[in-house]
Short mmCIF file of N, CA and C in Angstrom, two decimals:
data_model
loop_
_atom_site.label_atom_id
_atom_site.label_comp_id
_atom_site.label_asym_id
_atom_site.label_seq_id
_atom_site.Cartn_x
_atom_site.Cartn_y
_atom_site.Cartn_z
N MET A 184 0.19 -83.14 -84.56
CA MET A 184 -0.02 -83.57 -83.20
C MET A 184 -0.88 -84.84 -83.21
N PRO A 185 -0.43 -85.91 -82.57
CA PRO A 185 -1.23 -87.14 -82.56
C PRO A 185 -2.48 -87.00 -81.69
N LEU A 186 -3.48 -87.71 -82.07
CA LEU A 186 -4.75 -87.70 -81.34
C LEU A 186 -4.60 -88.51 -80.05
N ASN A 187 -4.92 -87.91 -78.93
CA ASN A 187 -4.87 -88.60 -77.64
C ASN A 187 -6.32 -88.82 -77.20
N LEU A 188 -6.92 -89.90 -77.66
CA LEU A 188 -8.33 -90.18 -77.46
C LEU A 188 -8.59 -90.71 -76.05
N LYS A 189 -9.51 -90.07 -75.32
CA LYS A 189 -9.86 -90.48 -73.96
C LYS A 189 -11.37 -90.65 -73.88
N ASP A 190 -11.81 -91.45 -72.91
CA ASP A 190 -13.24 -91.59 -72.63
C ASP A 190 -13.61 -90.69 -71.47
N ILE A 191 -14.80 -90.11 -71.52
CA ILE A 191 -15.31 -89.34 -70.40
C ILE A 191 -16.07 -90.33 -69.52
N PRO A 192 -15.69 -90.47 -68.24
CA PRO A 192 -16.41 -91.41 -67.38
C PRO A 192 -17.87 -90.99 -67.22
N THR A 193 -18.78 -91.84 -67.65
CA THR A 193 -20.20 -91.58 -67.50
C THR A 193 -20.87 -92.82 -66.93
N ALA A 194 -21.93 -92.62 -66.20
CA ALA A 194 -22.62 -93.73 -65.54
C ALA A 194 -23.79 -94.21 -66.38
N ASN A 195 -23.52 -94.65 -67.61
CA ASN A 195 -24.60 -95.12 -68.46
C ASN A 195 -24.70 -96.65 -68.46
N GLY A 196 -23.89 -97.31 -67.64
CA GLY A 196 -23.86 -98.77 -67.64
C GLY A 196 -24.67 -99.39 -66.52
N GLY A 197 -25.49 -98.61 -65.84
CA GLY A 197 -26.30 -99.15 -64.76
C GLY A 197 -25.48 -99.45 -63.51
N TRP A 198 -25.96 -100.38 -62.71
CA TRP A 198 -25.30 -100.73 -61.46
C TRP A 198 -24.83 -102.18 -61.53
N PHE A 199 -23.67 -102.43 -60.95
CA PHE A 199 -23.13 -103.78 -60.88
C PHE A 199 -23.96 -104.60 -59.91
N LYS A 200 -24.40 -105.77 -60.36
CA LYS A 200 -25.19 -106.66 -59.52
C LYS A 200 -24.37 -107.93 -59.29
N PRO A 201 -23.74 -108.06 -58.13
CA PRO A 201 -22.84 -109.18 -57.88
C PRO A 201 -23.50 -110.54 -58.08
N LYS A 202 -24.77 -110.65 -57.73
CA LYS A 202 -25.46 -111.94 -57.86
C LYS A 202 -25.47 -112.41 -59.31
N GLU A 203 -25.57 -111.47 -60.26
CA GLU A 203 -25.59 -111.82 -61.68
C GLU A 203 -24.21 -112.25 -62.19
N ALA A 204 -23.15 -111.86 -61.47
CA ALA A 204 -21.79 -112.18 -61.91
C ALA A 204 -21.12 -113.22 -61.01
N ALA A 205 -21.89 -113.79 -60.10
CA ALA A 205 -21.30 -114.70 -59.09
C ALA A 205 -20.66 -115.95 -59.72
N ASP A 206 -21.17 -116.42 -60.84
CA ASP A 206 -20.63 -117.62 -61.47
C ASP A 206 -19.65 -117.32 -62.61
N ALA A 207 -19.29 -116.06 -62.77
CA ALA A 207 -18.41 -115.67 -63.88
C ALA A 207 -17.02 -116.29 -63.71
N VAL A 208 -16.42 -116.63 -64.84
CA VAL A 208 -15.07 -117.20 -64.86
C VAL A 208 -14.05 -116.11 -64.54
N ALA A 209 -14.29 -114.89 -65.05
CA ALA A 209 -13.39 -113.76 -64.81
C ALA A 209 -14.14 -112.46 -65.04
N ILE A 210 -13.77 -111.44 -64.26
CA ILE A 210 -14.33 -110.11 -64.41
C ILE A 210 -13.16 -109.13 -64.46
N LEU A 211 -13.07 -108.39 -65.55
CA LEU A 211 -12.03 -107.37 -65.70
C LEU A 211 -12.67 -106.04 -65.31
N ILE A 212 -12.17 -105.44 -64.23
CA ILE A 212 -12.69 -104.16 -63.74
C ILE A 212 -11.67 -103.08 -64.05
N GLU A 213 -12.09 -102.09 -64.84
CA GLU A 213 -11.23 -100.94 -65.14
C GLU A 213 -11.84 -99.74 -64.43
N VAL A 214 -11.18 -99.28 -63.38
CA VAL A 214 -11.73 -98.24 -62.51
C VAL A 214 -11.47 -96.86 -63.12
N LYS A 215 -12.55 -96.13 -63.37
CA LYS A 215 -12.46 -94.80 -63.99
C LYS A 215 -12.53 -93.68 -62.95
N ASP A 216 -13.34 -93.88 -61.90
CA ASP A 216 -13.54 -92.82 -60.91
C ASP A 216 -14.01 -93.44 -59.60
N PHE A 217 -13.73 -92.77 -58.50
CA PHE A 217 -14.20 -93.21 -57.19
C PHE A 217 -14.67 -91.99 -56.42
N GLU A 218 -15.87 -92.09 -55.85
CA GLU A 218 -16.42 -91.01 -55.03
C GLU A 218 -16.74 -91.56 -53.64
N ARG A 219 -16.16 -90.93 -52.63
CA ARG A 219 -16.46 -91.34 -51.26
C ARG A 219 -17.76 -90.67 -50.82
N GLN A 220 -18.67 -91.45 -50.27
CA GLN A 220 -19.94 -90.97 -49.72
C GLN A 220 -20.74 -90.14 -50.73
N ARG A 221 -20.90 -90.69 -51.91
CA ARG A 221 -21.70 -90.07 -52.98
C ARG A 221 -23.17 -90.09 -52.57
N PRO A 222 -23.88 -88.97 -52.71
CA PRO A 222 -25.31 -88.95 -52.35
C PRO A 222 -26.12 -89.88 -53.25
N THR A 223 -26.97 -90.71 -52.65
CA THR A 223 -27.87 -91.58 -53.40
C THR A 223 -29.24 -91.50 -52.73
N PRO A 224 -30.29 -91.99 -53.39
CA PRO A 224 -31.62 -92.00 -52.77
C PRO A 224 -31.66 -92.82 -51.48
N ASN A 225 -30.73 -93.77 -51.32
CA ASN A 225 -30.68 -94.61 -50.13
C ASN A 225 -29.64 -94.14 -49.13
N GLY A 226 -29.24 -92.88 -49.22
CA GLY A 226 -28.21 -92.35 -48.33
C GLY A 226 -26.85 -92.37 -49.01
N PRO A 227 -25.87 -91.70 -48.42
CA PRO A 227 -24.55 -91.63 -49.05
C PRO A 227 -23.85 -92.99 -49.09
N LYS A 228 -23.18 -93.25 -50.22
CA LYS A 228 -22.47 -94.52 -50.40
C LYS A 228 -21.15 -94.26 -51.11
N ASP A 229 -20.15 -95.06 -50.79
CA ASP A 229 -18.93 -95.05 -51.59
C ASP A 229 -19.29 -95.64 -52.94
N SER A 230 -18.74 -95.06 -54.01
CA SER A 230 -19.15 -95.46 -55.35
C SER A 230 -17.96 -95.47 -56.29
N ALA A 231 -17.80 -96.57 -57.01
CA ALA A 231 -16.76 -96.68 -58.04
C ALA A 231 -17.44 -96.71 -59.40
N LEU A 232 -16.92 -95.90 -60.32
CA LEU A 232 -17.42 -95.89 -61.69
C LEU A 232 -16.42 -96.66 -62.53
N CYS A 233 -16.87 -97.76 -63.14
CA CYS A 233 -15.95 -98.69 -63.79
C CYS A 233 -16.47 -99.17 -65.14
N ASP A 234 -15.52 -99.59 -65.97
CA ASP A 234 -15.87 -100.38 -67.14
C ASP A 234 -15.70 -101.82 -66.71
N VAL A 235 -16.77 -102.61 -66.81
CA VAL A 235 -16.78 -103.98 -66.32
C VAL A 235 -16.92 -104.94 -67.50
N THR A 236 -15.94 -105.81 -67.66
CA THR A 236 -15.92 -106.81 -68.72
C THR A 236 -16.07 -108.16 -68.06
N THR A 237 -17.19 -108.85 -68.32
CA THR A 237 -17.50 -110.09 -67.63
C THR A 237 -17.46 -111.28 -68.59
N PHE A 238 -16.63 -112.25 -68.25
CA PHE A 238 -16.59 -113.52 -68.97
C PHE A 238 -17.41 -114.50 -68.12
N LYS A 239 -18.68 -114.65 -68.45
CA LYS A 239 -19.57 -115.46 -67.61
C LYS A 239 -19.32 -116.96 -67.75
N THR A 240 -18.82 -117.39 -68.90
CA THR A 240 -18.59 -118.82 -69.12
C THR A 240 -17.19 -119.04 -69.69
N ALA A 241 -16.74 -120.29 -69.59
CA ALA A 241 -15.45 -120.65 -70.18
C ALA A 241 -15.50 -120.48 -71.70
N GLU A 242 -16.67 -120.73 -72.29
CA GLU A 242 -16.82 -120.56 -73.74
C GLU A 242 -16.61 -119.10 -74.14
N GLN A 243 -17.20 -118.17 -73.38
CA GLN A 243 -16.99 -116.74 -73.66
C GLN A 243 -15.51 -116.39 -73.56
N LEU A 244 -14.84 -116.97 -72.59
CA LEU A 244 -13.41 -116.70 -72.40
C LEU A 244 -12.61 -117.25 -73.57
N ASP A 245 -12.93 -118.48 -74.01
CA ASP A 245 -12.22 -119.09 -75.13
C ASP A 245 -12.42 -118.30 -76.43
N ARG A 246 -13.64 -117.77 -76.63
CA ARG A 246 -13.95 -117.00 -77.84
C ARG A 246 -13.51 -115.54 -77.72
N LEU A 247 -13.08 -115.14 -76.52
CA LEU A 247 -12.74 -113.74 -76.22
C LEU A 247 -13.92 -112.84 -76.55
N ALA A 248 -15.11 -113.27 -76.09
CA ALA A 248 -16.36 -112.56 -76.38
C ALA A 248 -17.11 -112.29 -75.07
N PRO A 249 -16.64 -111.34 -74.27
CA PRO A 249 -17.28 -111.06 -72.98
C PRO A 249 -18.49 -110.14 -73.11
N GLU A 250 -19.16 -109.95 -71.98
CA GLU A 250 -20.19 -108.92 -71.87
C GLU A 250 -19.49 -107.68 -71.32
N VAL A 251 -19.64 -106.55 -72.01
CA VAL A 251 -18.95 -105.32 -71.62
C VAL A 251 -19.97 -104.28 -71.19
N SER A 252 -19.76 -103.71 -70.00
CA SER A 252 -20.60 -102.63 -69.50
C SER A 252 -19.70 -101.44 -69.19
N LYS A 253 -19.79 -100.42 -70.02
CA LYS A 253 -18.99 -99.22 -69.80
C LYS A 253 -19.75 -98.28 -68.87
N GLY A 254 -19.04 -97.71 -67.92
CA GLY A 254 -19.65 -96.75 -67.01
C GLY A 254 -20.61 -97.38 -66.02
N GLN A 255 -20.23 -98.50 -65.45
CA GLN A 255 -21.10 -99.18 -64.49
C GLN A 255 -20.74 -98.74 -63.07
N ARG A 256 -21.76 -98.47 -62.25
CA ARG A 256 -21.57 -98.07 -60.86
C ARG A 256 -21.45 -99.30 -59.97
N ILE A 257 -20.46 -99.29 -59.10
CA ILE A 257 -20.32 -100.33 -58.08
C ILE A 257 -20.46 -99.64 -56.74
N GLU A 258 -21.54 -99.95 -56.02
CA GLU A 258 -21.83 -99.24 -54.76
C GLU A 258 -21.97 -100.16 -53.56
N GLN A 259 -21.75 -101.47 -53.72
CA GLN A 259 -21.74 -102.34 -52.56
C GLN A 259 -20.50 -101.95 -51.75
N THR A 260 -20.68 -101.70 -50.46
CA THR A 260 -19.65 -101.08 -49.63
C THR A 260 -18.27 -101.71 -49.77
N VAL A 261 -18.15 -103.00 -49.54
CA VAL A 261 -16.83 -103.65 -49.57
C VAL A 261 -16.27 -103.63 -50.98
N LEU A 262 -17.10 -103.92 -51.97
CA LEU A 262 -16.62 -103.95 -53.35
C LEU A 262 -16.11 -102.58 -53.79
N ALA A 263 -16.87 -101.54 -53.51
CA ALA A 263 -16.47 -100.18 -53.91
C ALA A 263 -15.19 -99.75 -53.20
N ARG A 264 -15.11 -99.97 -51.91
CA ARG A 264 -13.93 -99.52 -51.16
C ARG A 264 -12.66 -100.24 -51.59
N ASP A 265 -12.78 -101.49 -52.01
CA ASP A 265 -11.60 -102.21 -52.50
C ASP A 265 -11.05 -101.60 -53.78
N LEU A 266 -11.89 -100.86 -54.51
CA LEU A 266 -11.48 -100.26 -55.77
C LEU A 266 -11.00 -98.81 -55.62
N ALA A 267 -11.10 -98.25 -54.43
CA ALA A 267 -10.80 -96.84 -54.19
C ALA A 267 -9.40 -96.43 -54.64
N THR A 268 -8.42 -97.27 -54.45
CA THR A 268 -7.04 -96.91 -54.78
C THR A 268 -6.64 -97.33 -56.20
N LEU A 269 -7.59 -97.84 -56.97
CA LEU A 269 -7.27 -98.38 -58.29
C LEU A 269 -7.75 -97.51 -59.46
N VAL A 270 -8.07 -96.24 -59.20
CA VAL A 270 -8.54 -95.36 -60.26
C VAL A 270 -7.45 -95.25 -61.34
N GLY A 271 -7.85 -95.51 -62.58
CA GLY A 271 -6.90 -95.49 -63.70
C GLY A 271 -6.25 -96.83 -63.95
N ASP A 272 -6.53 -97.81 -63.11
CA ASP A 272 -5.94 -99.14 -63.24
C ASP A 272 -7.03 -100.17 -63.48
N ALA A 273 -6.59 -101.41 -63.66
CA ALA A 273 -7.52 -102.52 -63.89
C ALA A 273 -7.18 -103.66 -62.94
N VAL A 274 -8.18 -104.48 -62.65
CA VAL A 274 -7.99 -105.64 -61.79
C VAL A 274 -8.80 -106.80 -62.37
N LEU A 275 -8.26 -108.00 -62.26
CA LEU A 275 -8.93 -109.21 -62.77
C LEU A 275 -9.39 -110.03 -61.57
N VAL A 276 -10.71 -110.19 -61.44
CA VAL A 276 -11.30 -110.79 -60.25
C VAL A 276 -12.48 -111.68 -60.60
N THR A 277 -13.01 -112.32 -59.57
CA THR A 277 -14.35 -112.89 -59.57
C THR A 277 -15.02 -112.31 -58.33
N VAL A 278 -16.31 -112.55 -58.18
CA VAL A 278 -17.02 -112.03 -57.02
C VAL A 278 -17.68 -113.21 -56.29
N THR A 279 -17.60 -113.17 -54.98
CA THR A 279 -18.17 -114.25 -54.18
C THR A 279 -18.74 -113.68 -52.89
N GLN A 280 -19.56 -114.46 -52.23
CA GLN A 280 -20.15 -114.03 -50.96
C GLN A 280 -19.46 -114.72 -49.81
N VAL A 281 -19.24 -113.95 -48.73
CA VAL A 281 -18.68 -114.53 -47.50
C VAL A 281 -19.74 -114.39 -46.41
N PRO A 282 -19.77 -115.36 -45.48
CA PRO A 282 -20.77 -115.31 -44.43
C PRO A 282 -20.64 -114.05 -43.55
N ALA A 283 -21.75 -113.63 -43.03
CA ALA A 283 -21.75 -112.48 -42.12
C ALA A 283 -21.00 -112.82 -40.84
N THR A 284 -20.32 -111.83 -40.29
CA THR A 284 -19.57 -112.05 -39.05
C THR A 284 -20.40 -111.72 -37.81
N LYS A 285 -21.49 -110.98 -38.00
CA LYS A 285 -22.35 -110.61 -36.87
C LYS A 285 -23.71 -111.28 -37.05
N PRO A 286 -24.31 -111.74 -35.98
CA PRO A 286 -25.64 -112.34 -36.08
C PRO A 286 -26.66 -111.36 -36.66
N GLY A 287 -27.46 -111.85 -37.61
CA GLY A 287 -28.49 -111.02 -38.22
C GLY A 287 -28.01 -110.18 -39.39
N ALA A 288 -26.71 -110.14 -39.62
CA ALA A 288 -26.18 -109.35 -40.74
C ALA A 288 -26.28 -110.15 -42.04
N HIS A 289 -26.24 -109.45 -43.15
CA HIS A 289 -26.29 -110.09 -44.46
C HIS A 289 -24.88 -110.52 -44.88
N PRO A 290 -24.77 -111.60 -45.66
CA PRO A 290 -23.45 -111.98 -46.18
C PRO A 290 -22.90 -110.85 -47.05
N ALA A 291 -21.60 -110.71 -47.08
CA ALA A 291 -20.96 -109.64 -47.84
C ALA A 291 -20.42 -110.16 -49.17
N TRP A 292 -20.52 -109.34 -50.19
CA TRP A 292 -19.90 -109.65 -51.48
C TRP A 292 -18.47 -109.15 -51.43
N VAL A 293 -17.53 -109.95 -51.92
CA VAL A 293 -16.12 -109.57 -51.94
C VAL A 293 -15.50 -109.98 -53.28
N TRP A 294 -14.44 -109.27 -53.65
CA TRP A 294 -13.67 -109.64 -54.84
C TRP A 294 -12.73 -110.77 -54.48
N LYS A 295 -12.51 -111.66 -55.41
CA LYS A 295 -11.53 -112.73 -55.25
C LYS A 295 -10.60 -112.65 -56.46
N GLN A 296 -9.31 -112.46 -56.19
CA GLN A 296 -8.33 -112.32 -57.26
C GLN A 296 -8.27 -113.59 -58.11
N VAL A 297 -8.21 -113.44 -59.44
CA VAL A 297 -8.08 -114.59 -60.33
C VAL A 297 -6.62 -115.01 -60.32
N SER A 298 -6.36 -116.25 -59.92
CA SER A 298 -4.97 -116.71 -59.84
C SER A 298 -4.64 -117.74 -60.93
N ASP A 299 -5.64 -118.22 -61.65
CA ASP A 299 -5.42 -119.19 -62.73
C ASP A 299 -4.69 -118.50 -63.88
N ILE A 300 -3.45 -118.89 -64.15
CA ILE A 300 -2.63 -118.22 -65.15
C ILE A 300 -3.22 -118.35 -66.55
N GLY A 301 -3.89 -119.46 -66.84
CA GLY A 301 -4.54 -119.63 -68.14
C GLY A 301 -5.64 -118.61 -68.35
N VAL A 302 -6.47 -118.41 -67.33
CA VAL A 302 -7.55 -117.42 -67.41
C VAL A 302 -6.95 -116.02 -67.54
N ARG A 303 -5.94 -115.72 -66.73
CA ARG A 303 -5.30 -114.40 -66.78
C ARG A 303 -4.75 -114.12 -68.19
N ASN A 304 -4.08 -115.11 -68.77
CA ASN A 304 -3.48 -114.92 -70.10
C ASN A 304 -4.55 -114.67 -71.16
N LYS A 305 -5.68 -115.37 -71.07
CA LYS A 305 -6.76 -115.17 -72.05
C LYS A 305 -7.37 -113.78 -71.92
N VAL A 306 -7.57 -113.32 -70.69
CA VAL A 306 -8.14 -111.99 -70.48
C VAL A 306 -7.15 -110.92 -70.96
N ILE A 307 -5.88 -111.13 -70.69
CA ILE A 307 -4.86 -110.19 -71.17
C ILE A 307 -4.84 -110.17 -72.70
N ALA A 308 -4.97 -111.34 -73.33
CA ALA A 308 -5.03 -111.41 -74.79
C ALA A 308 -6.24 -110.64 -75.32
N TYR A 309 -7.38 -110.78 -74.65
CA TYR A 309 -8.58 -110.03 -75.03
C TYR A 309 -8.32 -108.53 -74.95
N ALA A 310 -7.73 -108.07 -73.83
CA ALA A 310 -7.48 -106.64 -73.64
C ALA A 310 -6.49 -106.11 -74.68
N GLU A 311 -5.48 -106.90 -75.00
CA GLU A 311 -4.51 -106.48 -76.01
C GLU A 311 -5.17 -106.38 -77.39
N GLN A 312 -6.03 -107.35 -77.72
CA GLN A 312 -6.77 -107.31 -79.00
C GLN A 312 -7.67 -106.08 -79.06
N ARG A 313 -8.38 -105.83 -77.98
CA ARG A 313 -9.29 -104.69 -77.91
C ARG A 313 -8.52 -103.38 -78.08
N ASP A 314 -7.40 -103.24 -77.36
CA ASP A 314 -6.61 -102.02 -77.44
C ASP A 314 -5.99 -101.85 -78.83
N ALA A 315 -5.57 -102.97 -79.45
CA ALA A 315 -5.00 -102.91 -80.81
C ALA A 315 -6.07 -102.44 -81.80
N ALA A 316 -7.30 -102.91 -81.63
CA ALA A 316 -8.39 -102.49 -82.52
C ALA A 316 -8.66 -100.99 -82.36
N VAL A 317 -8.62 -100.49 -81.14
CA VAL A 317 -8.83 -99.06 -80.90
C VAL A 317 -7.68 -98.26 -81.53
N ASP A 318 -6.45 -98.71 -81.32
CA ASP A 318 -5.29 -98.03 -81.91
C ASP A 318 -5.37 -98.00 -83.43
N ALA A 319 -5.81 -99.10 -84.04
CA ALA A 319 -5.94 -99.17 -85.49
C ALA A 319 -7.01 -98.21 -85.96
N ALA A 320 -8.11 -98.11 -85.23
CA ALA A 320 -9.19 -97.19 -85.60
C ALA A 320 -8.72 -95.74 -85.50
N VAL A 321 -7.97 -95.44 -84.45
CA VAL A 321 -7.45 -94.08 -84.28
C VAL A 321 -6.46 -93.75 -85.39
N ALA A 322 -5.60 -94.72 -85.73
CA ALA A 322 -4.61 -94.51 -86.80
C ALA A 322 -5.30 -94.31 -88.15
N ALA A 323 -6.43 -94.98 -88.36
CA ALA A 323 -7.15 -94.87 -89.62
C ALA A 323 -8.01 -93.60 -89.71
N ALA A 324 -8.21 -92.94 -88.57
CA ALA A 324 -9.03 -91.72 -88.57
C ALA A 324 -8.32 -90.61 -89.33
N PRO A 325 -9.08 -89.82 -90.07
CA PRO A 325 -8.44 -88.74 -90.84
C PRO A 325 -7.87 -87.66 -89.92
N SER A 326 -6.81 -87.04 -90.37
CA SER A 326 -6.19 -85.94 -89.63
C SER A 326 -6.79 -84.63 -90.15
N PHE A 327 -7.22 -83.79 -89.25
CA PHE A 327 -7.81 -82.52 -89.66
C PHE A 327 -6.86 -81.36 -89.43
N ASP A 328 -5.59 -81.69 -89.25
CA ASP A 328 -4.58 -80.64 -89.04
C ASP A 328 -4.17 -80.01 -90.34
#
């Protein structure tokens, strides 16, 4: 029987801070879990548990050497809700702020789809390399059957 290796979604990657990723060239979000109105110390919030791969600079993208945070919580309302239907899937985005629509409100963080085909191809190449390395490691693992 072949080994079907899976990750257990855990929140060991801290919280996503959009301000720190605002200038990123590309962000690969792999959504593992979504909880509507999850209890938090600041009241209930929609929460997405994701593996977040951030290419902060063009150089990181060219080298295929991103910053990877496994099990990161995304709890900003708009950002989390946009990921609700993507559990088990991935999305390639950047994050930006849009002005508030109501007086006195704070600007909202939103995802912006990456449309540059060159950037998309490089991120896809990174993901394929990463998955190939995992497959090779699994294939090299001893069988205990």
